[in-house]
mmCIF file of C-alpha atoms and ligand atoms in Angstrom:
data_model
loop_
_atom_site.group_PDB
_atom_site.id
_atom_site.type_symbol
_atom_site.label_atom_id
_atom_site.label_comp_id
_atom_site.label_asym_id
_atom_site.label_seq_id
_atom_site.Cartn_x
_atom_site.Cartn_y
_atom_site.Cartn_z
ATOM 1 C CA MET A 1 112.684 -5.834 9.897
ATOM 2 C CA LYS A 2 114.247 -9.067 11.048
ATOM 3 C CA ASN A 3 114.378 -7.709 14.603
ATOM 4 C CA ILE A 4 110.715 -6.721 14.500
ATOM 5 C CA LEU A 5 109.826 -10.225 13.300
ATOM 6 C CA SER A 6 111.907 -11.796 16.068
ATOM 7 C CA ILE A 7 110.192 -9.608 18.656
ATOM 8 C CA LEU A 8 106.793 -10.520 17.214
ATOM 9 C CA VAL A 9 107.610 -14.254 17.306
ATOM 10 C CA LEU A 10 108.856 -13.903 20.890
ATOM 11 C CA PHE A 11 105.715 -11.994 21.830
ATOM 12 C CA LEU A 12 103.436 -14.646 20.295
ATOM 13 C CA PHE A 13 105.429 -17.396 22.009
ATOM 14 C CA ALA A 14 105.162 -15.608 25.355
ATOM 15 C CA ALA A 15 101.427 -14.941 24.878
ATOM 16 C CA ASN A 16 100.877 -18.588 24.065
ATOM 17 C CA SER A 17 102.841 -19.674 27.150
ATOM 18 C CA ILE A 18 100.811 -17.343 29.340
ATOM 19 C CA SER A 19 97.498 -18.680 27.992
ATOM 20 C CA GLN A 20 98.800 -22.253 28.401
ATOM 21 C CA THR A 21 99.725 -21.511 32.024
ATOM 22 C CA LYS A 22 96.344 -19.911 32.590
ATOM 23 C CA LEU A 23 94.587 -22.920 31.105
ATOM 24 C CA ASP A 24 96.659 -25.285 33.239
ATOM 25 C CA SER A 25 95.514 -23.442 36.343
ATOM 26 C CA ILE A 26 91.855 -23.513 35.225
ATOM 27 C CA LEU A 27 91.821 -27.121 34.061
ATOM 28 C CA PRO A 28 95.080 -29.072 34.495
ATOM 29 C CA LEU A 29 93.969 -32.259 32.718
ATOM 30 C CA ARG A 30 92.473 -32.036 29.206
ATOM 31 C CA GLY A 31 92.194 -35.536 27.845
ATOM 32 C CA LEU A 32 90.952 -37.891 25.179
ATOM 33 C CA CYS A 33 90.445 -41.648 25.640
ATOM 34 C CA ILE A 34 90.152 -43.676 22.443
ATOM 35 C CA ALA A 35 91.046 -47.088 20.988
ATOM 36 C CA ALA A 36 94.607 -47.291 19.694
ATOM 37 C CA PRO A 37 94.606 -46.977 15.897
ATOM 38 C CA THR A 38 94.985 -50.007 13.660
ATOM 39 C CA ILE A 39 98.212 -50.287 11.650
ATOM 40 C CA LYS A 40 96.582 -48.613 8.631
ATOM 41 C CA GLU A 41 95.306 -45.722 10.756
ATOM 42 C CA VAL A 42 98.591 -44.822 12.483
ATOM 43 C CA ASP A 43 99.687 -42.070 10.081
ATOM 44 C CA ALA A 44 96.237 -40.458 9.979
ATOM 45 C CA PHE A 45 96.141 -40.681 13.758
ATOM 46 C CA THR A 46 99.501 -38.943 14.245
ATOM 47 C CA ASP A 47 98.216 -36.238 11.863
ATOM 48 C CA PHE A 48 95.113 -35.977 14.048
ATOM 49 C CA ILE A 49 97.336 -35.531 17.111
ATOM 50 C CA ASN A 50 99.287 -32.733 15.402
ATOM 51 C CA LYS A 51 96.376 -30.957 13.745
ATOM 52 C CA GLU A 52 93.441 -31.468 16.137
ATOM 53 C CA LEU A 53 94.709 -32.424 19.598
ATOM 54 C CA ALA A 54 97.699 -30.077 19.820
ATOM 55 C CA PRO A 55 95.891 -26.830 18.874
ATOM 56 C CA ARG A 56 93.169 -27.647 21.422
ATOM 57 C CA GLN A 57 95.876 -28.095 24.072
ATOM 58 C CA VAL A 58 94.854 -31.670 24.794
ATOM 59 C CA ASN A 59 97.563 -32.806 27.202
ATOM 60 C CA THR A 60 96.555 -36.401 28.000
ATOM 61 C CA LEU A 61 95.838 -39.243 25.569
ATOM 62 C CA ILE A 62 94.622 -42.584 26.903
ATOM 63 C CA LEU A 63 94.925 -45.247 24.216
ATOM 64 C CA ARG A 64 93.071 -48.509 24.622
ATOM 65 C CA VAL A 65 95.646 -50.980 23.346
ATOM 66 C CA ASP A 66 94.599 -54.308 24.875
ATOM 67 C CA PHE A 67 96.062 -56.967 22.555
ATOM 68 C CA ASN A 68 96.731 -54.609 19.622
ATOM 69 C CA TYR A 69 100.496 -54.684 20.124
ATOM 70 C CA GLN A 70 103.163 -57.170 19.101
ATOM 71 C CA TYR A 71 104.061 -58.154 22.658
ATOM 72 C CA ASN A 72 107.412 -59.919 23.018
ATOM 73 C CA SER A 73 106.653 -60.828 26.619
ATOM 74 C CA ARG A 74 103.372 -62.530 25.692
ATOM 75 C CA PRO A 75 103.419 -63.255 21.944
ATOM 76 C CA GLU A 76 100.634 -65.786 22.464
ATOM 77 C CA LEU A 77 98.274 -62.954 23.442
ATOM 78 C CA ARG A 78 98.874 -60.666 20.452
ATOM 79 C CA ASP A 79 96.018 -59.914 18.082
ATOM 80 C CA ALA A 80 96.579 -61.469 14.631
ATOM 81 C CA ILE A 81 97.170 -57.959 13.286
ATOM 82 C CA ALA A 82 98.804 -55.746 15.893
ATOM 83 C CA LEU A 83 100.883 -52.565 16.135
ATOM 84 C CA SER A 84 104.640 -52.924 15.902
ATOM 85 C CA ARG A 85 107.129 -51.091 18.112
ATOM 86 C CA GLU A 86 107.932 -48.722 15.217
ATOM 87 C CA GLU A 87 104.271 -47.808 14.780
ATOM 88 C CA VAL A 88 103.829 -47.119 18.482
ATOM 89 C CA LYS A 89 106.969 -44.955 18.392
ATOM 90 C CA LYS A 90 105.355 -42.747 15.721
ATOM 91 C CA ILE A 91 102.499 -42.053 18.147
ATOM 92 C CA VAL A 92 104.935 -41.532 21.017
ATOM 93 C CA ALA A 93 106.908 -39.006 18.935
ATOM 94 C CA ALA A 94 103.767 -37.042 17.991
ATOM 95 C CA CYS A 95 102.694 -36.888 21.628
ATOM 96 C CA LYS A 96 106.148 -35.851 22.838
ATOM 97 C CA LYS A 97 106.337 -33.080 20.262
ATOM 98 C CA ASN A 98 103.017 -31.687 21.502
ATOM 99 C CA ASN A 99 103.563 -32.217 25.251
ATOM 100 C CA ILE A 100 100.798 -34.810 25.437
ATOM 101 C CA ARG A 101 101.005 -37.395 28.194
ATOM 102 C CA LEU A 102 100.393 -40.811 26.655
ATOM 103 C CA ILE A 103 98.743 -43.490 28.816
ATOM 104 C CA PRO A 104 98.146 -46.995 27.448
ATOM 105 C CA GLN A 105 95.228 -49.125 28.588
ATOM 106 C CA ILE A 106 94.804 -52.869 28.848
ATOM 107 C CA ASN A 107 91.521 -54.021 30.370
ATOM 108 C CA LEU A 108 92.366 -55.959 33.508
ATOM 109 C CA LEU A 109 89.928 -57.962 35.642
ATOM 110 C CA GLY A 110 86.726 -57.301 33.624
ATOM 111 C CA HIS A 111 85.955 -56.865 29.925
ATOM 112 C CA GLN A 112 87.663 -60.142 28.997
ATOM 113 C CA SER A 113 84.942 -60.840 26.430
ATOM 114 C CA TRP A 114 82.538 -58.837 24.321
ATOM 115 C CA ALA A 115 79.128 -60.080 23.118
ATOM 116 C CA LYS A 116 79.791 -63.667 21.965
ATOM 117 C CA GLN A 117 83.556 -63.162 21.580
ATOM 118 C CA THR A 118 86.063 -64.274 24.241
ATOM 119 C CA HIS A 119 89.134 -62.037 24.191
ATOM 120 C CA ASN A 120 92.714 -63.277 23.926
ATOM 121 C CA LEU A 121 93.573 -63.712 27.612
ATOM 122 C CA LEU A 122 90.772 -66.157 28.451
ATOM 123 C CA ARG A 123 90.920 -67.785 25.029
ATOM 124 C CA VAL A 124 94.599 -68.680 25.519
ATOM 125 C CA TYR A 125 94.356 -69.226 29.285
ATOM 126 C CA PRO A 126 90.794 -70.478 29.932
ATOM 127 C CA GLU A 127 91.850 -71.566 33.426
ATOM 128 C CA LEU A 128 91.869 -67.861 34.432
ATOM 129 C CA ASP A 129 88.120 -67.516 33.756
ATOM 130 C CA GLU A 130 86.168 -66.491 36.891
ATOM 131 C CA THR A 131 83.044 -68.201 35.510
ATOM 132 C CA PRO A 132 84.136 -71.173 33.342
ATOM 133 C CA HIS A 133 80.650 -72.641 33.771
ATOM 134 C CA VAL A 134 79.174 -69.711 31.806
ATOM 135 C CA LYS A 135 79.371 -70.741 28.157
ATOM 136 C CA MET A 136 79.699 -68.117 25.450
ATOM 137 C CA PRO A 137 76.444 -67.922 23.470
ATOM 138 C CA ASP A 138 76.125 -68.391 19.704
ATOM 139 C CA VAL A 139 73.943 -65.322 19.602
ATOM 140 C CA TYR A 140 74.498 -62.744 22.295
ATOM 141 C CA LYS A 141 71.654 -60.754 23.759
ATOM 142 C CA TRP A 142 71.234 -58.650 26.858
ATOM 143 C CA PRO A 143 69.684 -59.393 29.318
ATOM 144 C CA ASN A 144 70.399 -63.129 29.443
ATOM 145 C CA ALA A 145 69.977 -65.949 31.984
ATOM 146 C CA ASP A 146 73.674 -65.909 32.970
ATOM 147 C CA SER A 147 73.769 -62.110 33.384
ATOM 148 C CA LEU A 148 76.731 -62.340 31.015
ATOM 149 C CA TYR A 149 77.915 -58.891 30.030
ATOM 150 C CA CYS A 150 81.681 -59.432 29.899
ATOM 151 C CA LYS A 151 83.812 -62.224 31.328
ATOM 152 C CA SER A 152 86.309 -61.486 34.094
ATOM 153 C CA TYR A 153 89.534 -63.177 35.062
ATOM 154 C CA CYS A 154 89.849 -64.606 38.548
ATOM 155 C CA PRO A 155 91.920 -62.101 40.556
ATOM 156 C CA LEU A 156 92.985 -64.836 42.989
ATOM 157 C CA HIS A 157 94.226 -67.278 40.349
ATOM 158 C CA PRO A 158 97.893 -67.914 41.268
ATOM 159 C CA LYS A 159 99.069 -67.482 37.650
ATOM 160 C CA VAL A 160 97.118 -64.405 36.574
ATOM 161 C CA HIS A 161 99.576 -61.670 37.515
ATOM 162 C CA ASP A 162 102.569 -63.590 36.177
ATOM 163 C CA ILE A 163 100.740 -63.593 32.846
ATOM 164 C CA VAL A 164 99.408 -60.031 32.655
ATOM 165 C CA PHE A 165 102.062 -57.951 34.444
ATOM 166 C CA PRO A 166 104.798 -58.529 31.821
ATOM 167 C CA MET A 167 102.357 -57.111 29.227
ATOM 168 C CA VAL A 168 101.678 -54.107 31.450
ATOM 169 C CA ASP A 169 105.414 -53.498 31.851
ATOM 170 C CA GLU A 170 106.083 -53.903 28.146
ATOM 171 C CA ILE A 171 103.298 -51.570 27.028
ATOM 172 C CA CYS A 172 104.445 -48.902 29.514
ATOM 173 C CA GLU A 173 108.008 -49.269 28.248
ATOM 174 C CA VAL A 174 107.144 -48.924 24.559
ATOM 175 C CA PHE A 175 104.731 -46.028 25.178
ATOM 176 C CA GLU A 176 107.300 -44.396 27.512
ATOM 177 C CA SER A 177 104.456 -43.794 29.948
ATOM 178 C CA THR A 178 104.456 -42.847 33.602
ATOM 179 C CA ALA A 179 100.900 -44.141 34.114
ATOM 180 C CA PHE A 180 98.873 -47.156 33.049
ATOM 181 C CA HIS A 181 95.076 -47.385 32.707
ATOM 182 C CA ALA A 182 93.725 -50.783 33.794
ATOM 183 C CA GLY A 183 90.073 -50.208 32.826
ATOM 184 C CA MET A 184 88.303 -52.185 35.586
ATOM 185 C CA ASP A 185 84.861 -50.818 34.706
ATOM 186 C CA GLU A 186 81.595 -52.729 34.598
ATOM 187 C CA VAL A 187 83.009 -55.767 36.413
ATOM 188 C CA PHE A 188 79.867 -57.818 36.987
ATOM 189 C CA TYR A 189 81.513 -61.202 37.394
ATOM 190 C CA ILE A 190 83.532 -61.055 40.615
ATOM 191 C CA GLY A 191 83.508 -63.331 43.660
ATOM 192 C CA ASP A 192 81.451 -65.903 41.803
ATOM 193 C CA PRO A 193 79.983 -68.446 44.259
ATOM 194 C CA LYS A 194 81.329 -71.283 42.084
ATOM 195 C CA CYS A 195 84.912 -69.976 41.947
ATOM 196 C CA PRO A 196 86.992 -72.225 44.247
ATOM 197 C CA ARG A 197 89.174 -69.237 45.227
ATOM 198 C CA CYS A 198 86.694 -66.321 45.360
ATOM 199 C CA GLY A 199 83.387 -67.990 46.266
ATOM 200 C CA GLY A 200 81.952 -66.535 49.499
ATOM 201 C CA LYS A 201 84.509 -63.726 49.706
ATOM 202 C CA ASP A 202 83.580 -60.031 50.058
ATOM 203 C CA LYS A 203 83.400 -58.540 46.555
ATOM 204 C CA ALA A 204 84.661 -55.139 47.675
ATOM 205 C CA VAL A 205 87.704 -56.813 49.247
ATOM 206 C CA LEU A 206 88.293 -58.817 46.067
ATOM 207 C CA PHE A 207 88.005 -55.726 43.854
ATOM 208 C CA ALA A 208 90.210 -53.620 46.137
ATOM 209 C CA GLY A 209 92.758 -56.434 46.355
ATOM 210 C CA GLU A 210 93.115 -56.492 42.576
ATOM 211 C CA VAL A 211 93.352 -52.686 42.338
ATOM 212 C CA LYS A 212 96.047 -52.719 45.016
ATOM 213 C CA ALA A 213 97.994 -55.565 43.385
ATOM 214 C CA ILE A 214 98.129 -53.662 40.073
ATOM 215 C CA ARG A 215 98.843 -50.348 41.802
ATOM 216 C CA ASP A 216 101.695 -51.856 43.855
ATOM 217 C CA HIS A 217 103.202 -53.442 40.765
ATOM 218 C CA LEU A 218 103.196 -50.082 38.939
ATOM 219 C CA ALA A 219 104.323 -48.084 41.987
ATOM 220 C CA ALA A 220 107.447 -50.254 42.265
ATOM 221 C CA SER A 221 108.670 -48.586 39.048
ATOM 222 C CA GLY A 222 107.243 -45.144 39.872
ATOM 223 C CA LYS A 223 104.120 -45.380 37.710
ATOM 224 C CA GLU A 224 100.527 -44.418 38.476
ATOM 225 C CA LEU A 225 97.433 -46.586 38.133
ATOM 226 C CA TRP A 226 94.363 -45.059 36.464
ATOM 227 C CA ILE A 227 90.974 -46.808 36.527
ATOM 228 C CA TRP A 228 87.334 -46.093 35.693
ATOM 229 C CA GLY A 229 85.387 -45.128 38.815
ATOM 230 C CA ASP A 230 82.077 -46.975 38.426
ATOM 231 C CA ARG A 231 82.798 -49.962 40.727
ATOM 232 C CA LEU A 232 83.477 -47.535 43.602
ATOM 233 C CA LEU A 233 80.030 -45.869 43.540
ATOM 234 C CA ASP A 234 76.934 -47.287 45.221
ATOM 235 C CA GLY A 235 74.477 -47.792 42.377
ATOM 236 C CA GLU A 236 71.550 -48.651 44.641
ATOM 237 C CA LEU A 237 71.800 -45.834 47.159
ATOM 238 C CA THR A 238 72.535 -43.154 44.555
ATOM 239 C CA GLY A 239 70.128 -44.424 41.903
ATOM 240 C CA LEU A 240 73.019 -44.442 39.448
ATOM 241 C CA GLY A 241 72.319 -48.084 38.617
ATOM 242 C CA MET A 242 74.464 -51.068 37.702
ATOM 243 C CA TRP A 243 76.521 -49.593 34.814
ATOM 244 C CA GLU A 244 77.979 -46.257 35.856
ATOM 245 C CA ALA A 245 77.908 -47.437 39.485
ATOM 246 C CA SER A 246 77.954 -50.766 41.308
ATOM 247 C CA LYS A 247 74.996 -52.892 42.286
ATOM 248 C CA ASN A 248 77.202 -55.886 42.992
ATOM 249 C CA ASN A 249 78.659 -54.725 46.303
ATOM 250 C CA THR A 250 82.068 -53.619 45.100
ATOM 251 C CA HIS A 251 81.561 -49.987 46.143
ATOM 252 C CA PRO A 252 82.985 -50.234 49.709
ATOM 253 C CA ALA A 253 86.326 -50.779 47.926
ATOM 254 C CA ILE A 254 86.585 -46.981 47.745
ATOM 255 C CA ASP A 255 87.778 -47.075 51.385
ATOM 256 C CA LEU A 256 90.177 -49.968 50.790
ATOM 257 C CA ILE A 257 92.285 -48.849 47.820
ATOM 258 C CA PRO A 258 95.355 -46.583 47.854
ATOM 259 C CA LYS A 259 94.552 -42.872 47.452
ATOM 260 C CA ASP A 260 97.065 -42.406 44.643
ATOM 261 C CA VAL A 261 94.884 -44.325 42.161
ATOM 262 C CA MET A 262 93.576 -41.840 39.580
ATOM 263 C CA ILE A 263 89.807 -42.057 39.067
ATOM 264 C CA CYS A 264 88.200 -41.568 35.630
ATOM 265 C CA ASP A 265 84.588 -40.859 36.593
ATOM 266 C CA TRP A 266 82.311 -41.450 33.584
ATOM 267 C CA HIS A 267 78.698 -40.293 33.394
ATOM 268 C CA TYR A 268 76.834 -40.111 30.108
ATOM 269 C CA GLU A 269 73.218 -39.371 31.108
ATOM 270 C CA ARG A 270 73.459 -36.553 33.666
ATOM 271 C CA ALA A 271 76.089 -34.223 35.075
ATOM 272 C CA ASP A 272 76.324 -36.241 38.312
ATOM 273 C CA LYS A 273 78.466 -34.545 40.941
ATOM 274 C CA THR A 274 80.336 -37.714 41.894
ATOM 275 C CA ALA A 275 83.736 -36.073 41.318
ATOM 276 C CA VAL A 276 83.180 -34.353 44.672
ATOM 277 C CA TYR A 277 82.712 -37.729 46.367
ATOM 278 C CA PHE A 278 85.966 -39.063 44.934
ATOM 279 C CA ALA A 279 87.885 -35.892 45.801
ATOM 280 C CA MET A 280 86.522 -35.925 49.364
ATOM 281 C CA LYS A 281 87.756 -39.514 49.680
ATOM 282 C CA GLY A 282 91.226 -38.251 48.757
ATOM 283 C CA PHE A 283 91.430 -39.278 45.099
ATOM 284 C CA ASN A 284 92.481 -37.328 42.047
ATOM 285 C CA VAL A 285 89.560 -37.409 39.643
ATOM 286 C CA ALA A 286 88.641 -36.474 36.077
ATOM 287 C CA THR A 287 85.088 -36.312 34.728
ATOM 288 C CA CYS A 288 84.528 -38.255 31.512
ATOM 289 C CA PRO A 289 81.712 -37.418 29.068
ATOM 290 C CA TRP A 290 80.867 -39.279 25.847
ATOM 291 C CA ARG A 291 78.337 -38.227 23.239
ATOM 292 C CA ASN A 292 76.146 -35.440 24.603
ATOM 293 C CA PRO A 293 77.817 -32.076 23.897
ATOM 294 C CA SER A 294 75.644 -29.880 26.126
ATOM 295 C CA LEU A 295 76.015 -32.307 29.024
ATOM 296 C CA ALA A 296 79.801 -32.322 28.560
ATOM 297 C CA VAL A 297 79.873 -28.516 28.667
ATOM 298 C CA GLN A 298 77.889 -28.621 31.898
ATOM 299 C CA GLN A 299 80.247 -31.248 33.328
ATOM 300 C CA LEU A 300 83.204 -29.067 32.324
ATOM 301 C CA ASN A 301 81.719 -26.022 34.024
ATOM 302 C CA ASP A 302 80.988 -28.118 37.123
ATOM 303 C CA MET A 303 84.615 -29.264 37.199
ATOM 304 C CA ILE A 304 85.845 -25.675 36.980
ATOM 305 C CA ASP A 305 83.370 -24.630 39.706
ATOM 306 C CA PHE A 306 84.530 -27.476 41.957
ATOM 307 C CA ARG A 307 88.099 -26.212 41.577
ATOM 308 C CA ASN A 308 87.128 -22.600 42.223
ATOM 309 C CA GLU A 309 84.971 -23.325 45.237
ATOM 310 C CA SER A 310 87.259 -25.712 47.088
ATOM 311 C CA THR A 311 90.013 -25.612 49.656
ATOM 312 C CA PRO A 312 93.527 -25.918 48.210
ATOM 313 C CA GLU A 313 93.585 -29.527 49.468
ATOM 314 C CA MET A 314 90.469 -30.405 47.463
ATOM 315 C CA LYS A 315 91.116 -28.175 44.465
ATOM 316 C CA GLN A 316 94.226 -30.032 43.372
ATOM 317 C CA ARG A 317 92.253 -33.307 43.222
ATOM 318 C CA PHE A 318 89.784 -32.017 40.615
ATOM 319 C CA ARG A 319 92.091 -32.678 37.686
ATOM 320 C CA GLY A 320 89.931 -32.002 34.632
ATOM 321 C CA MET A 321 88.042 -33.621 31.778
ATOM 322 C CA ILE A 322 88.598 -36.670 29.572
ATOM 323 C CA GLN A 323 86.507 -37.116 26.431
ATOM 324 C CA THR A 324 85.751 -40.827 25.978
ATOM 325 C CA VAL A 325 85.319 -42.364 22.523
ATOM 326 C CA TRP A 326 83.956 -45.895 22.198
ATOM 327 C CA SER A 327 84.294 -46.332 18.452
ATOM 328 C CA GLY A 328 87.623 -47.128 16.808
ATOM 329 C CA ALA A 329 90.121 -44.361 16.120
ATOM 330 C CA GLY A 330 89.432 -44.510 12.365
ATOM 331 C CA ASN A 331 85.673 -44.164 12.777
ATOM 332 C CA PHE A 332 86.114 -41.289 15.190
ATOM 333 C CA MET A 333 88.404 -39.386 12.822
ATOM 334 C CA LYS A 334 85.924 -39.956 9.972
ATOM 335 C CA GLU A 335 83.001 -38.782 12.092
ATOM 336 C CA PHE A 336 85.018 -35.750 13.190
ATOM 337 C CA ALA A 337 85.878 -34.856 9.578
ATOM 338 C CA GLU A 338 82.236 -35.215 8.450
ATOM 339 C CA ASP A 339 81.178 -32.779 11.173
ATOM 340 C CA LYS A 340 77.469 -33.655 11.161
ATOM 341 C CA PRO A 341 75.268 -31.987 13.790
ATOM 342 C CA GLY A 342 73.738 -33.914 16.695
ATOM 343 C CA ASN A 343 74.841 -36.004 19.622
ATOM 344 C CA SER A 344 78.113 -37.809 18.936
ATOM 345 C CA ALA A 345 81.502 -38.312 20.541
ATOM 346 C CA SER A 346 83.155 -36.121 17.901
ATOM 347 C CA ASN A 347 80.733 -33.230 18.468
ATOM 348 C CA THR A 348 81.147 -33.600 22.212
ATOM 349 C CA PHE A 349 84.914 -33.440 21.780
ATOM 350 C CA ARG A 350 84.621 -30.401 19.516
ATOM 351 C CA GLU A 351 82.156 -28.487 21.695
ATOM 352 C CA MET A 352 83.815 -29.273 25.000
ATOM 353 C CA PHE A 353 87.184 -28.087 23.695
ATOM 354 C CA ASN A 354 85.577 -24.974 22.178
ATOM 355 C CA GLU A 355 84.278 -24.202 25.652
ATOM 356 C CA ILE A 356 87.711 -24.878 27.174
ATOM 357 C CA GLU A 357 89.246 -22.464 24.637
ATOM 358 C CA LYS A 358 86.851 -19.728 25.808
ATOM 359 C CA LYS A 359 88.052 -20.138 29.404
ATOM 360 C CA LYS A 360 91.484 -18.844 28.471
ATOM 361 C CA HIS A 361 90.174 -15.369 27.593
HETATM 362 ZN ZN1 ZN B 401 87.993 -66.328 41.467
#
């Protein structure tokens, strides 16, 4: 009896390995991008990793950490309440156990403020602000006279990398990661005419210079840089607009940045085929949906088609899919548990991974 059980266990293990291998060949990257949990949410989040991510064979987790960590290198930039090393290690352990690649994110360059709130970097170091003349409003509304969406730091400020790179190194060390996500989406303030360093300079060159500086810093210790793709697409020519593509002349940077930068190509309104553009430029790319389940399934099927209908050179660049979540981790887990019908990030996650599951059979 014991022998029969052993054989059965071995058989199930082997069958699982075969389906895992098959899935890896169909869709190598199966990811989730979400805010890092708060301290109170850490245990529920590690449960979520074990019970929801692992069975779906999610193999990549991008966690938006920003200032939610008790940095020793930059204690002045910590949030008032921030994750400790021990709490991060709980997440690291859950990911290791389930073979999930963990990639921390700190928004670099753009997204240094939100609505009327300046984030920690520019609050502590206001001299890094690309547009110090733009005052934060008491009541934020979009559009506004300053075209203020989010503040940026000045990529040419002589101090900026000395301040942010130690945080990048520390977060990669504690998360034991081999890649770092720098955000870099929706950068509207760049090359401001009033900036004494950037004024008059080519915005694509400025953007590419910052990507390369971060990439080179990471590459020196064998790590990859991941970024959102929107600043590399021509929003005017393609009709993709100023959010998911660039209308501020950063898009020629696609020909100026190193090819080993991983592109997270987000589109939330249509199944745009921009992954092909990135792959043809030599980049590894993942398509990133948000809250429309049927669109995400279409994007998934496109990604699989791109892989199937490409040369070996191109095929390997179509990496897979990353579900993006723009609420906090706690809210997402609650929404997922409630399981209400309709368009939402949790339903998109559920339906896209149901579709991925079907591909194995
Ligand atoms: Zn500047």
